[in-house]
mmCIF file of C-alpha atoms in Angstrom:
data_model
loop_
_atom_site.group_PDB
_atom_site.id
_atom_site.type_symbol
_atom_site.label_atom_id
_atom_site.label_comp_id
_atom_site.label_asym_id
_atom_site.label_seq_id
_atom_site.Cartn_x
_atom_site.Cartn_y
_atom_site.Cartn_z
ATOM 1 C CA UNK A 1 0.162 -0.127 -0.042
ATOM 2 C CA UNK A 2 2.837 2.367 0.746
ATOM 3 C CA UNK A 3 4.415 1.838 -2.720
ATOM 4 C CA UNK A 4 1.064 2.569 -4.248
ATOM 5 C CA UNK A 5 0.935 6.032 -2.203
ATOM 6 C CA UNK A 6 4.544 6.697 -3.382
ATOM 7 C CA UNK A 7 3.908 5.759 -6.953
ATOM 8 C CA UNK A 8 0.755 8.305 -6.814
ATOM 9 C CA UNK A 9 2.537 10.962 -5.207
ATOM 10 C CA UNK A 10 5.285 10.689 -7.836
ATOM 11 C CA UNK A 11 2.900 10.703 -10.714
ATOM 12 C CA UNK A 12 1.178 13.692 -9.470
ATOM 13 C CA UNK A 13 4.494 15.737 -8.927
ATOM 14 C CA UNK A 14 5.351 14.592 -12.635
ATOM 15 C CA UNK A 15 1.986 15.928 -13.869
ATOM 16 C CA UNK A 16 2.179 19.298 -11.833
ATOM 17 C CA UNK A 17 5.704 19.983 -13.324
ATOM 18 C CA UNK A 18 4.930 18.699 -16.689
ATOM 19 C CA UNK A 19 1.690 21.114 -16.632
ATOM 20 C CA UNK A 20 3.639 24.146 -15.246
ATOM 21 C CA UNK A 21 6.322 23.528 -17.743
ATOM 22 C CA UNK A 22 3.865 23.640 -20.779
ATOM 23 C CA UNK A 23 2.187 26.687 -19.324
ATOM 24 C CA UNK A 24 5.123 28.813 -18.789
ATOM 25 C CA UNK A 25 6.398 27.673 -22.377
ATOM 26 C CA UNK A 26 3.203 28.619 -23.929
ATOM 27 C CA UNK A 27 3.168 32.048 -22.170
ATOM 28 C CA UNK A 28 6.814 32.498 -23.521
ATOM 29 C CA UNK A 29 5.578 32.177 -27.003
ATOM 30 C CA UNK A 30 2.422 34.464 -26.314
ATOM 31 C CA UNK A 31 2.717 38.084 -26.813
ATOM 32 C CA UNK A 32 -0.955 38.964 -26.161
ATOM 33 C CA UNK A 33 -4.650 37.668 -26.257
ATOM 34 C CA UNK A 34 -7.179 39.506 -27.870
ATOM 35 C CA UNK A 35 -10.862 38.137 -27.127
ATOM 36 C CA UNK A 36 -9.230 34.972 -26.469
ATOM 37 C CA UNK A 37 -7.382 34.980 -29.987
ATOM 38 C CA UNK A 38 -3.570 34.567 -29.317
ATOM 39 C CA UNK A 39 -0.713 36.882 -30.823
ATOM 40 C CA UNK A 40 2.184 34.824 -30.835
ATOM 41 C CA UNK A 41 5.704 35.861 -30.567
ATOM 42 C CA UNK A 42 6.202 34.239 -33.920
ATOM 43 C CA UNK A 43 3.609 36.613 -35.529
ATOM 44 C CA UNK A 44 4.893 39.562 -33.664
ATOM 45 C CA UNK A 45 8.561 39.049 -34.897
ATOM 46 C CA UNK A 46 7.412 38.569 -38.493
ATOM 47 C CA UNK A 47 5.217 41.698 -38.615
ATOM 48 C CA UNK A 48 7.835 43.887 -36.515
ATOM 49 C CA UNK A 49 10.536 42.419 -39.199
ATOM 50 C CA UNK A 50 8.281 43.256 -42.064
ATOM 51 C CA UNK A 51 7.686 46.693 -40.931
ATOM 52 C CA UNK A 52 11.592 47.241 -40.517
ATOM 53 C CA UNK A 53 12.019 46.216 -44.032
ATOM 54 C CA UNK A 54 9.367 48.495 -45.096
ATOM 55 C CA UNK A 55 10.716 51.466 -43.404
ATOM 56 C CA UNK A 56 14.235 50.787 -44.511
ATOM 57 C CA UNK A 57 13.003 50.811 -48.231
ATOM 58 C CA UNK A 58 11.502 54.280 -47.438
ATOM 59 C CA UNK A 59 14.103 55.751 -45.187
ATOM 60 C CA UNK A 60 17.391 53.778 -45.676
ATOM 61 C CA UNK A 61 19.166 52.175 -42.593
ATOM 62 C CA UNK A 62 17.683 52.881 -39.287
ATOM 63 C CA UNK A 63 19.300 52.454 -35.847
ATOM 64 C CA UNK A 64 17.880 50.783 -32.819
ATOM 65 C CA UNK A 65 17.472 54.465 -31.500
ATOM 66 C CA UNK A 66 15.492 55.223 -34.516
ATOM 67 C CA UNK A 67 13.375 52.367 -34.107
ATOM 68 C CA UNK A 68 12.955 53.200 -30.316
ATOM 69 C CA UNK A 69 12.009 56.685 -31.071
ATOM 70 C CA UNK A 70 9.327 55.547 -33.441
ATOM 71 C CA UNK A 71 7.939 53.204 -30.847
ATOM 72 C CA UNK A 72 7.854 50.455 -33.369
ATOM 73 C CA UNK A 73 7.286 47.531 -31.092
ATOM 74 C CA UNK A 74 4.214 49.517 -29.574
ATOM 75 C CA UNK A 75 2.919 50.410 -32.957
ATOM 76 C CA UNK A 76 3.390 46.673 -34.355
ATOM 77 C CA UNK A 77 1.688 45.143 -31.228
ATOM 78 C CA UNK A 78 -1.189 47.925 -31.634
ATOM 79 C CA UNK A 79 -1.619 46.870 -35.470
ATOM 80 C CA UNK A 80 -1.641 43.144 -34.515
ATOM 81 C CA UNK A 81 -4.386 43.827 -31.788
ATOM 82 C CA UNK A 82 -6.422 45.599 -34.427
ATOM 83 C CA UNK A 83 -6.040 42.932 -36.956
ATOM 84 C CA UNK A 84 -7.132 40.455 -34.724
ATOM 85 C CA UNK A 85 -10.324 42.205 -33.473
ATOM 86 C CA UNK A 86 -10.979 42.605 -37.315
ATOM 87 C CA UNK A 87 -10.385 39.009 -37.980
ATOM 88 C CA UNK A 88 -12.786 38.096 -35.108
ATOM 89 C CA UNK A 89 -15.620 40.654 -36.159
ATOM 90 C CA UNK A 90 -15.298 39.258 -39.664
ATOM 91 C CA UNK A 91 -15.668 35.747 -38.241
ATOM 92 C CA UNK A 92 -18.790 36.791 -36.215
ATOM 93 C CA UNK A 93 -20.267 38.271 -39.182
ATOM 94 C CA UNK A 94 -19.141 35.368 -41.314
ATOM 95 C CA UNK A 95 -17.378 37.376 -43.713
ATOM 96 C CA UNK A 96 -14.904 35.512 -45.985
ATOM 97 C CA UNK A 97 -12.246 36.904 -48.257
ATOM 98 C CA UNK A 98 -11.322 35.005 -51.191
ATOM 99 C CA UNK A 99 -7.697 34.712 -52.578
ATOM 100 C CA UNK A 100 -8.704 36.751 -55.704
ATOM 101 C CA UNK A 101 -9.824 39.500 -53.325
ATOM 102 C CA UNK A 102 -6.497 39.525 -51.280
ATOM 103 C CA UNK A 103 -4.700 39.667 -54.779
ATOM 104 C CA UNK A 104 -6.777 42.308 -56.093
ATOM 105 C CA UNK A 105 -6.204 44.375 -52.898
ATOM 106 C CA UNK A 106 -2.396 43.911 -52.711
ATOM 107 C CA UNK A 107 -2.247 44.948 -56.549
ATOM 108 C CA UNK A 108 -3.974 48.255 -55.583
ATOM 109 C CA UNK A 109 -1.296 49.126 -53.044
ATOM 110 C CA UNK A 110 0.569 52.275 -54.281
ATOM 111 C CA UNK A 111 3.815 51.119 -52.898
ATOM 112 C CA UNK A 112 3.656 47.906 -55.056
ATOM 113 C CA UNK A 113 2.760 49.622 -58.120
ATOM 114 C CA UNK A 114 4.940 51.227 -61.181
ATOM 115 C CA UNK A 115 3.547 53.635 -63.526
ATOM 116 C CA UNK A 116 -0.024 52.942 -62.265
ATOM 117 C CA UNK A 117 0.415 49.110 -62.481
ATOM 118 C CA UNK A 118 1.109 46.243 -60.205
ATOM 119 C CA UNK A 119 4.852 45.678 -60.202
ATOM 120 C CA UNK A 120 5.971 42.028 -58.870
ATOM 121 C CA UNK A 121 9.348 43.324 -58.168
ATOM 122 C CA UNK A 122 8.135 46.075 -55.872
ATOM 123 C CA UNK A 123 6.052 43.387 -54.162
#
């Protein structure tokens, strides 16, 4: 009977640490939650790097001081929150966007155009 209790205690301890480990690793990869929708660290980093690339194309090299002055991290998080809210609302309203609509919208962005037409090289 003592061995059964000891075995159960060990199992409980393992599950506690396993649960805590997965909880903390999940939190490490989570930047924010919007209406229960997660914004992952990967999403944040990808969008942050995209914004840096966009700024570099416009203004040239930027120092970390420049990025801090622009409050780029805060802006990126704010944009991602807005996007998640829009996605959530679109889902609630059952709004679906087709790949054709996305392609058309991208082709209409002025920074991806040359002489008034979409330029794959600028994209």
